[in-house]
Short mmCIF file of C-alpha atoms in Angstrom, two decimals:
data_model
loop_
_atom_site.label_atom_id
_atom_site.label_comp_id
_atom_site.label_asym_id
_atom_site.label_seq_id
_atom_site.Cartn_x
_atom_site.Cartn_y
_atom_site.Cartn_z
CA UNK K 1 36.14 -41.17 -135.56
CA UNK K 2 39.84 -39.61 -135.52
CA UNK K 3 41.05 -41.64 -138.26
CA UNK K 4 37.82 -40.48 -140.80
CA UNK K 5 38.60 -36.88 -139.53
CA UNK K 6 41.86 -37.18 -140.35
CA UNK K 7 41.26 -38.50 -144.02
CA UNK K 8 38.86 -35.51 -144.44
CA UNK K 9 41.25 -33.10 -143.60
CA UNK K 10 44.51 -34.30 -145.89
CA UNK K 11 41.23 -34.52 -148.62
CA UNK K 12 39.68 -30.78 -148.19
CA UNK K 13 40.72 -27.77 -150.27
CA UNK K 14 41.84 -24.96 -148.13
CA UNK K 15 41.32 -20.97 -148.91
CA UNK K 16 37.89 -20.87 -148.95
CA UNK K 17 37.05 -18.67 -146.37
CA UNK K 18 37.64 -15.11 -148.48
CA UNK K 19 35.31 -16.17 -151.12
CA UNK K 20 32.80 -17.25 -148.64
CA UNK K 21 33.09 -13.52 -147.08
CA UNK K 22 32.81 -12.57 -150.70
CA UNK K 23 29.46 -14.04 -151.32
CA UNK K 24 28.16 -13.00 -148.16
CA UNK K 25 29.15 -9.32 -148.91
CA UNK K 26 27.32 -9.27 -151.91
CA UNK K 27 24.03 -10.68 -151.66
CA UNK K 28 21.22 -8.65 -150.63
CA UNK K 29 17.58 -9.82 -149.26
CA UNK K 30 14.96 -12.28 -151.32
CA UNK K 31 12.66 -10.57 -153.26
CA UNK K 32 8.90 -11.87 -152.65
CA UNK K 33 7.60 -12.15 -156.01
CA UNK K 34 7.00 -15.76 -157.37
CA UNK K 35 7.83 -17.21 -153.57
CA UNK K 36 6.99 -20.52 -152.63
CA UNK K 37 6.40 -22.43 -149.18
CA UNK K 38 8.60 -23.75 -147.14
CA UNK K 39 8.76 -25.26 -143.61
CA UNK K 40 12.08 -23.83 -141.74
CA UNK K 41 13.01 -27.43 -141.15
CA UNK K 42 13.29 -27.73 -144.76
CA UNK K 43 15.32 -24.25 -145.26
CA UNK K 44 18.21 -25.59 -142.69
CA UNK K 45 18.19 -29.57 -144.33
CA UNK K 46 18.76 -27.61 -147.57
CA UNK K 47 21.21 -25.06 -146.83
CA UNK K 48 23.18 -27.77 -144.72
CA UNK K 49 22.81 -29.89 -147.95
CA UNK K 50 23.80 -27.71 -150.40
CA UNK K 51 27.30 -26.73 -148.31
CA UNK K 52 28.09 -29.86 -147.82
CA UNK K 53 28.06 -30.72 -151.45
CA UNK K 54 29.55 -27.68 -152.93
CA UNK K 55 32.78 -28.03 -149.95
CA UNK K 56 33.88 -31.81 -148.73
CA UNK K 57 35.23 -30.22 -145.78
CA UNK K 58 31.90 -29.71 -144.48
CA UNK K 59 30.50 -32.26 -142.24
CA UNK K 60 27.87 -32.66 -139.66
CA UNK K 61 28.06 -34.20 -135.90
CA UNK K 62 26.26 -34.00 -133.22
CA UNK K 63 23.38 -36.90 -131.16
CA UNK K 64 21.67 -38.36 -133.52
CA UNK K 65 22.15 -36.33 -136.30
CA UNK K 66 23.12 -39.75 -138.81
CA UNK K 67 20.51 -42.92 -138.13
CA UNK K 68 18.14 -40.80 -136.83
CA UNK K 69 18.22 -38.23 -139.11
CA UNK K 70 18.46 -35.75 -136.17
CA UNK K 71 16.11 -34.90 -132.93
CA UNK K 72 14.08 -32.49 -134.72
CA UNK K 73 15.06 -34.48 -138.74
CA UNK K 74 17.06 -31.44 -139.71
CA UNK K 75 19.65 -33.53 -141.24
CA UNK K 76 16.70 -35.56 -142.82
CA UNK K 77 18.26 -37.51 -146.04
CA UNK K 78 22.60 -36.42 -145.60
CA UNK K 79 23.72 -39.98 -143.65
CA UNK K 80 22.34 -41.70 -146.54
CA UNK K 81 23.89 -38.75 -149.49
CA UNK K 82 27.41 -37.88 -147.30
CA UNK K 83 27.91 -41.49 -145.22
CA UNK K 84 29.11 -41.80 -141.53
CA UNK K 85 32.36 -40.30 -142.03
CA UNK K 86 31.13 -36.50 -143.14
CA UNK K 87 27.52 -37.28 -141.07
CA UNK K 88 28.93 -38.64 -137.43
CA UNK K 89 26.42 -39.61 -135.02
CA UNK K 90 28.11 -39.27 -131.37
CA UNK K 91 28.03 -40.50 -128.01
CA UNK K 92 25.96 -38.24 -125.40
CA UNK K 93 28.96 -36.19 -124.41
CA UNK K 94 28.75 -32.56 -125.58
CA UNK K 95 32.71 -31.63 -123.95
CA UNK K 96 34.04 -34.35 -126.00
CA UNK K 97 32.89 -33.95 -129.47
CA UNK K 98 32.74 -30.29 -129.45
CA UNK K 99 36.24 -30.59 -128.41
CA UNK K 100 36.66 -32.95 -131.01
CA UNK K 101 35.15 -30.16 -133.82
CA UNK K 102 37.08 -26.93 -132.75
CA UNK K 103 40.74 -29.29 -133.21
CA UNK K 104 39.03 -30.61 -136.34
CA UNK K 105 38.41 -26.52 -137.44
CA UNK K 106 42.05 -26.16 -136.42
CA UNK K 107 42.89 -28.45 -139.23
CA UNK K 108 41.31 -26.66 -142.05
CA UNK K 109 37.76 -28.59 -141.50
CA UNK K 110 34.22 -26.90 -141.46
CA UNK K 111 32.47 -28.91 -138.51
CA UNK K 112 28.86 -27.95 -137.92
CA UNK K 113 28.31 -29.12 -134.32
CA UNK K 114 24.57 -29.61 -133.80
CA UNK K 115 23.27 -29.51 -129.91
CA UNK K 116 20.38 -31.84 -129.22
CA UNK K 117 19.38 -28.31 -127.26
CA UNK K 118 21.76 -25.49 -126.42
CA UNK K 119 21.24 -25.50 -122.76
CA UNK K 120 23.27 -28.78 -123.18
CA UNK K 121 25.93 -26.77 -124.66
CA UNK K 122 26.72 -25.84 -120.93
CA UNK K 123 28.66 -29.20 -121.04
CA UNK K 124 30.90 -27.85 -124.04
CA UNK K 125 31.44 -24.18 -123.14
CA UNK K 126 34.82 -24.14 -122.28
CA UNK K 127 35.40 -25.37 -125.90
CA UNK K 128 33.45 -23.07 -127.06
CA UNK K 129 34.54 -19.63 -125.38
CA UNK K 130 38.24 -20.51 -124.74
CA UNK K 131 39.24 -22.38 -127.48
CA UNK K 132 36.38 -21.39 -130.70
CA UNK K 133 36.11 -17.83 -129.45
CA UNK K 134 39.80 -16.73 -128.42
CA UNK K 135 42.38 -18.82 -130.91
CA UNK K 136 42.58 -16.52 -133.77
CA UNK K 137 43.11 -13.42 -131.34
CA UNK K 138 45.44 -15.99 -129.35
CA UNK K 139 47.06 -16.78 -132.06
CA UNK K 140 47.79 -13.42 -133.68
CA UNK K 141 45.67 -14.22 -136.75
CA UNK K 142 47.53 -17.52 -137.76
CA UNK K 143 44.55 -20.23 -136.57
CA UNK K 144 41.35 -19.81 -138.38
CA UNK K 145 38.03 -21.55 -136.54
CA UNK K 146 35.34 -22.14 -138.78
CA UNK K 147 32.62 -24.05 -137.23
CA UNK K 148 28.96 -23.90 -136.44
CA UNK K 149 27.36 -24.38 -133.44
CA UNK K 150 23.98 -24.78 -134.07
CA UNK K 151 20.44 -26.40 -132.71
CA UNK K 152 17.51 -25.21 -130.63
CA UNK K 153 17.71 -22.50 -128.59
CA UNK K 154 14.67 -20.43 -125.79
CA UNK K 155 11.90 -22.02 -124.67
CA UNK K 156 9.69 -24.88 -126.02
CA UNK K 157 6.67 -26.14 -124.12
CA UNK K 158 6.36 -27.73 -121.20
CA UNK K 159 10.27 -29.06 -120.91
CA UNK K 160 11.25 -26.90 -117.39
CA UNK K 161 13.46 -24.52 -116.31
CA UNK K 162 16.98 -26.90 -117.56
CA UNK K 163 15.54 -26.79 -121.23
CA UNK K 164 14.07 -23.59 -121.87
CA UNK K 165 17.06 -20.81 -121.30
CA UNK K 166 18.02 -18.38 -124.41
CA UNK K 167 21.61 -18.19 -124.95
CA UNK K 168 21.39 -15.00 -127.25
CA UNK K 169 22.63 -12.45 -124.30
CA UNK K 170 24.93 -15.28 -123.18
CA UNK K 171 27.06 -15.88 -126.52
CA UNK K 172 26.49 -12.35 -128.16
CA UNK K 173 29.00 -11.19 -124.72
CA UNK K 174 32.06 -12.80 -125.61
CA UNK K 175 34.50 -11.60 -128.13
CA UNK K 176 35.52 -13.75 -131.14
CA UNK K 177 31.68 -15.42 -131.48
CA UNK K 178 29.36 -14.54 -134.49
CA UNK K 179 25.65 -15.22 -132.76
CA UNK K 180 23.02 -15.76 -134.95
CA UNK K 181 19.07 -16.13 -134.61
CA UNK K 182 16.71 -16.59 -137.91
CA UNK K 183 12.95 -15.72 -137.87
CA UNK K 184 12.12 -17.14 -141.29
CA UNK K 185 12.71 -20.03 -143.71
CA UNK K 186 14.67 -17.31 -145.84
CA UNK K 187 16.31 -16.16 -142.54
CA UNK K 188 17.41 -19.69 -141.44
CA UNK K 189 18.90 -20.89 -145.22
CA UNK K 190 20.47 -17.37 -145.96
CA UNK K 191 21.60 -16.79 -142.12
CA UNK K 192 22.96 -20.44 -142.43
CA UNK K 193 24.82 -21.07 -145.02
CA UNK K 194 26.87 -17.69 -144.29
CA UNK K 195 27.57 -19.57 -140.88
CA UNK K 196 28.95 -22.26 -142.63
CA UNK K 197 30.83 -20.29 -145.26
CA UNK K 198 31.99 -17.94 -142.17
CA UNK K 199 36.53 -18.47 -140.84
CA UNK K 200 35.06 -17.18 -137.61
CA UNK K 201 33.11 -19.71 -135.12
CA UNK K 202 29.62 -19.00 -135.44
CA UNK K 203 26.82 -19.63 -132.56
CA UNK K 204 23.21 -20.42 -134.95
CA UNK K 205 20.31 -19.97 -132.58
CA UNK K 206 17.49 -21.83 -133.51
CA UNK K 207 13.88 -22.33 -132.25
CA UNK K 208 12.23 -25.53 -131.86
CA UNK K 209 8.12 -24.30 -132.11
CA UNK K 210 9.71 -22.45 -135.79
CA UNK K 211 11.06 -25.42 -137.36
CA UNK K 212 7.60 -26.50 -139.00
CA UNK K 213 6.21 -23.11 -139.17
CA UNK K 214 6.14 -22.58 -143.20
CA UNK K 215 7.20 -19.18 -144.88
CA UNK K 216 7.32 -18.07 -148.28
CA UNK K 217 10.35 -18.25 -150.18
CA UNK K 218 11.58 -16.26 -153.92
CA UNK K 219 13.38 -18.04 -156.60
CA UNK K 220 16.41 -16.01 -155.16
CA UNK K 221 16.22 -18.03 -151.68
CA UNK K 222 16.00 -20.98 -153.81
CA UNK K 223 19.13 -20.48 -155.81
CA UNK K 224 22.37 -22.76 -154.19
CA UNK K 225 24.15 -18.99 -154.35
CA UNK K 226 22.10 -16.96 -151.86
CA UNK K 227 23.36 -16.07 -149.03
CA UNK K 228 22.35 -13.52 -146.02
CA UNK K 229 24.68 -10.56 -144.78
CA UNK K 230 25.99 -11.40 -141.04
CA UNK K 231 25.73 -8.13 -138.73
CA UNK K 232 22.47 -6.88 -141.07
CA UNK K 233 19.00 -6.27 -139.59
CA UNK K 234 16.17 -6.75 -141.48
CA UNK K 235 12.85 -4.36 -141.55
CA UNK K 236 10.10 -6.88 -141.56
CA UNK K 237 7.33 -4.02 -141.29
CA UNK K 238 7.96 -0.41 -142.09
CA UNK K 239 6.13 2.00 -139.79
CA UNK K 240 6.92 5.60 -138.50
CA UNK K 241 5.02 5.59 -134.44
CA UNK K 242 7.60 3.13 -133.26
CA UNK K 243 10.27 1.00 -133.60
CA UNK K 244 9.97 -2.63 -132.31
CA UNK K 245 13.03 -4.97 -132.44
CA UNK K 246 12.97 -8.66 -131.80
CA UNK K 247 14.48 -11.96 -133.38
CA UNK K 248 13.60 -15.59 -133.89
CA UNK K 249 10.15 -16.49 -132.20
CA UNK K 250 9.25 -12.73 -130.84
CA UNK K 251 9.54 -11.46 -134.51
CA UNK K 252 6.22 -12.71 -134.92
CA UNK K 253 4.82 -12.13 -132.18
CA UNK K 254 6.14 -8.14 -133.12
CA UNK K 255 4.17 -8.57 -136.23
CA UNK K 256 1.07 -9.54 -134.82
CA UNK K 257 1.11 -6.92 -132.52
CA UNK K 258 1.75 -4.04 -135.40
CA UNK K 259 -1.36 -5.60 -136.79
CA UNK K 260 -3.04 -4.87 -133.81
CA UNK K 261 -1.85 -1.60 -133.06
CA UNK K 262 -2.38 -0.70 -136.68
CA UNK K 263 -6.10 -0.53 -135.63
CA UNK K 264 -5.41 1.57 -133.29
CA UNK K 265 -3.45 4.37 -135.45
CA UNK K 266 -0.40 3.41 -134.64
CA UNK K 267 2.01 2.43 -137.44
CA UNK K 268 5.01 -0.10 -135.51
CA UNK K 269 8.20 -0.35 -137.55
CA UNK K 270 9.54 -3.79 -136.29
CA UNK K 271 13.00 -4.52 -136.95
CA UNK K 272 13.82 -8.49 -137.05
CA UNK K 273 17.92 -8.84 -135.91
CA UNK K 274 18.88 -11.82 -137.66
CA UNK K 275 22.05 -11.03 -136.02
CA UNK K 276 23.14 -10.84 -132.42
CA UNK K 277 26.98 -10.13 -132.35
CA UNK K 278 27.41 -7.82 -134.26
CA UNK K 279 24.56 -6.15 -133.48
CA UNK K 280 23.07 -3.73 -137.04
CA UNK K 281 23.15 -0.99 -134.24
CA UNK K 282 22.91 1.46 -137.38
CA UNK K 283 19.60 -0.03 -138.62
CA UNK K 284 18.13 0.29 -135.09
CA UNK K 285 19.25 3.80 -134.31
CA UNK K 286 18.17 5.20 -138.28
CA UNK K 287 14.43 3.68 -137.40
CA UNK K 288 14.66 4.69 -133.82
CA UNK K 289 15.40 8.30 -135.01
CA UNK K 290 12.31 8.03 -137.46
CA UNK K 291 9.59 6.70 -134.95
CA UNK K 292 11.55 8.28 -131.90
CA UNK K 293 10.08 5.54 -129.72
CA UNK K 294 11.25 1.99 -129.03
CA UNK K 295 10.35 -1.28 -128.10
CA UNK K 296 13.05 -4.30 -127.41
CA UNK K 297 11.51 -7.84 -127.41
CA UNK K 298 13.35 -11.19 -126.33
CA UNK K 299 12.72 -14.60 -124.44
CA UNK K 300 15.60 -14.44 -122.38
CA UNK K 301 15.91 -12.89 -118.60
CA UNK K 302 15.98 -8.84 -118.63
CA UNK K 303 19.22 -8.35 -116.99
CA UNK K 304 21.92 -7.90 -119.30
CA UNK K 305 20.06 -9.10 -122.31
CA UNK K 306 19.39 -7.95 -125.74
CA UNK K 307 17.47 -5.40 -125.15
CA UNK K 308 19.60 -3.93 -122.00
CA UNK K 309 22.28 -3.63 -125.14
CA UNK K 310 20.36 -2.43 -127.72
CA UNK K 311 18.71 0.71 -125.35
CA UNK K 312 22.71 1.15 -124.40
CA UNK K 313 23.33 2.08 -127.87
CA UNK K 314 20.46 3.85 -128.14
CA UNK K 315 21.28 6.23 -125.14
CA UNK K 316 24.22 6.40 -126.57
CA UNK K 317 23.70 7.85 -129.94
CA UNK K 318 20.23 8.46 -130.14
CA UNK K 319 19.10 9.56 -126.97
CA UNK K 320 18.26 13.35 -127.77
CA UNK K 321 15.77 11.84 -130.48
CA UNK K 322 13.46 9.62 -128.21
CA UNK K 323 10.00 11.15 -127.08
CA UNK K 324 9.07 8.63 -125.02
CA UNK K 325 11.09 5.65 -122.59
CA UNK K 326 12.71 2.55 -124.15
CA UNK K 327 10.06 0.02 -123.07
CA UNK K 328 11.84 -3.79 -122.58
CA UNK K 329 10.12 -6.28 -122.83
CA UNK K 330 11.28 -10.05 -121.64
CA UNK K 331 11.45 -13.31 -120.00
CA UNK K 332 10.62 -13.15 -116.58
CA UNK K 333 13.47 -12.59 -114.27
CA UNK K 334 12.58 -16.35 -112.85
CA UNK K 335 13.89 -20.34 -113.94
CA UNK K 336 11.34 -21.07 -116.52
CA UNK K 337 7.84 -22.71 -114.88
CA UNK K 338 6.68 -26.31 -115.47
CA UNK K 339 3.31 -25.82 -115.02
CA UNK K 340 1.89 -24.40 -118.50
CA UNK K 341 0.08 -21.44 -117.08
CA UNK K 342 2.66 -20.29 -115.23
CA UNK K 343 5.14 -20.87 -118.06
CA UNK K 344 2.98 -18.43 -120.64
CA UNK K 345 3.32 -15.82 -118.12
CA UNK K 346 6.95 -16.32 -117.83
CA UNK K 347 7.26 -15.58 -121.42
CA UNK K 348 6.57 -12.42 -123.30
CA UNK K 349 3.13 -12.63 -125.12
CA UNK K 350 1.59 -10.22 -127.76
CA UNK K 351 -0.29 -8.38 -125.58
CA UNK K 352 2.46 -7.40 -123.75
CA UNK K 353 4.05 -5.98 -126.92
CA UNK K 354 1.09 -4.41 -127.49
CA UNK K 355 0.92 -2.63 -124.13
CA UNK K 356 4.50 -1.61 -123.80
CA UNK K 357 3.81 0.22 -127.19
CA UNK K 358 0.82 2.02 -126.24
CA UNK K 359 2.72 3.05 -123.36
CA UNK K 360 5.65 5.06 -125.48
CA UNK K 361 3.02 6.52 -127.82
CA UNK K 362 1.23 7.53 -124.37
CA UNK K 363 -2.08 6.11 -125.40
CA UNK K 364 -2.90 3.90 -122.22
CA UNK K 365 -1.97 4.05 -118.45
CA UNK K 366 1.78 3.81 -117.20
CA UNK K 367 2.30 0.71 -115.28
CA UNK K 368 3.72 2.69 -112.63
CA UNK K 369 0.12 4.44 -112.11
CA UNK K 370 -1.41 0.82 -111.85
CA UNK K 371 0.29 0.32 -109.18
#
């Protein structure tokens, strides 16, 4: 496995990061006339398709990502296109060939590590924050990383409290990271291939019940060229009552509970991140200062999470503009249930959105009075 990386590296063109940045500065979001289908399982095998032909220092390892075609067939079809030495299925040890793809990003490579599930990345987080994260500060600019970390990431169904953590809070802490989390197909092809194209080590949150949900996609999405802004929010919903943020899965449950609310008179902007670190704090705060109310959703546990962050910022710079509290809603503050109806009450559901919004436009009871 040395030797092929080896061979890859004296074979890859270096100085390809600025233009990367350059494409990712300039493209702007899919327009939805003409769009098409497509599964989000689809939108990654593409974009991870299309980067690895347009830059042979691309390549792909990770459990089962070759014969197998991957745990969840995301790398469907590139063993057979890109052979074993670009497409490297590994042995079960996360520390080892993560280790393995940060040295390899050392030496001009662009590995895209793929985690069966990130709570096994736990194995390879040493590479991961103190080597990935802290060599180009460590090195004064002189050692770029550029690698992917990417695979499933919150809770599934029905796989315990060891498989079902969010890492979004965890990773979007640390310093020299890039964390992102994609909703929709055009979220997950856009978000990706700027992770790819990206000199900075980039942590791509996925979600496992997404990857055959189907969304539509423009001609733009389509085209080999697009590309997705890292650090830039996206407004899913316009709305001027209240704000609700949220990324990957919770997006749509935010959406479905603006529909609701909608029948209620109350018009929900909801705000889908896309990215984590850095955090579109500028996109949040403008809508926040519209709607003056706001509602944070995530899977993972409330203390210092997402949402803890994002009503920081908002105290900080918006705080004379809100009307009502900054309702959070989240994973409860508990390892994740086995038993299914305990495990839908650990997560946030759509009602809850629902409620916590009512409760800043001050049409229903405050929890505290239920008490």
């Amino acid at each position: 496995m040395l030797g092929s990386l080896r061979k890859i590296v004296s074979q890859s063109p270096r100085g390809i990061s600025a233009s990367g940045i350059r494409i990712i500065a300039s493209r702007t979001y899919a327009s939805s006339a003409g769009a098409k289908e497509m599964t989000v399982r689809d939108a990654l095998n593409s974009a991870l398709d299309e980067e690895m032909s347009a830059d042979p220092s691309v390549l792909l390892m990770g459990e089962e990502v070759g014969e197998y075609q991957g745990a969840y067939k995301i790398s469907k079809g590139l063993l057979d296109k890109y052979g074993p030495k670009r497409v490297i299925d590994t042995p079960i040890t996360e520390a080892g060939f993560t280790g393995m793809a940060v040295g390899a990003a050392y030496h001009g490579l662009r590995p895209i590590v793929e985690f069966m599930t990130f709570n096994f990345s736990m194995q390879a987080i040493d590479h991961i924050i103190n080597s990935a994260a802290k060599s180009n500060y460590m090195s004064g600019g002189q050692i770029s990383v550029p690698i992917v970390f990417r695979g499933p990431n919150g809770a599934a169904s029905g796989v315990g409290a060891q498989h079902s953590q969010c890492y979004a809070a965890w990773y979007g802490s640390c310093p020299g990271l890039k964390v992102l989390a994609p909703y929709s197909s055009e979220d997950a092809r856009g978000l990706l291939k700027a992770a790819i194209r990206d000199p900075d080590p980039v942590v791509f949150l996925e979600n496992e019940l997404l990857y055959g949900e189907s969304f539509p996609v423009s001609a733009e999405v389509l085209d080999s060229s697009f590309c997705l802004p890292i650090g830039k929010a996206k407004i899913e919903l316009e709305g001027k009552d209240v704000t609700i943020t949220a990324f990957s899965k919770m997006v749509g449950y935010a959406l479905k509970a603006a529909e609701i609310l909608a029948k209620e008179g109350i018009s929900a902007e909801v705000i889908n991140l896309r990215s984590i670190r850095p955090l579109d704090r500028a996109t949040i705060n403008a809508s926040v200062r519209k709607t003056n109310r706001l509602v944070t959703v995530e899977e993972g546990f409330p203390q210092h999470g997402v949402g803890a962050e994002i009503c920081a910022s908002i105290v900080e710079e918006s705080f004379q503009y809100l009307d009502a509290p900054v309702e959070r809603i989240s994973g409860a503050d508990v390892p994740m249930p086995y038993a299914a109806n305990l495990e839908r009450m650990a997560v946030p559901q759509v009602e809850d959105i629902v409620r916590a919004a009512k409760r800043t436009c001050y049409r229903s009871v405050p929890v505290a009075a239920n008490a």
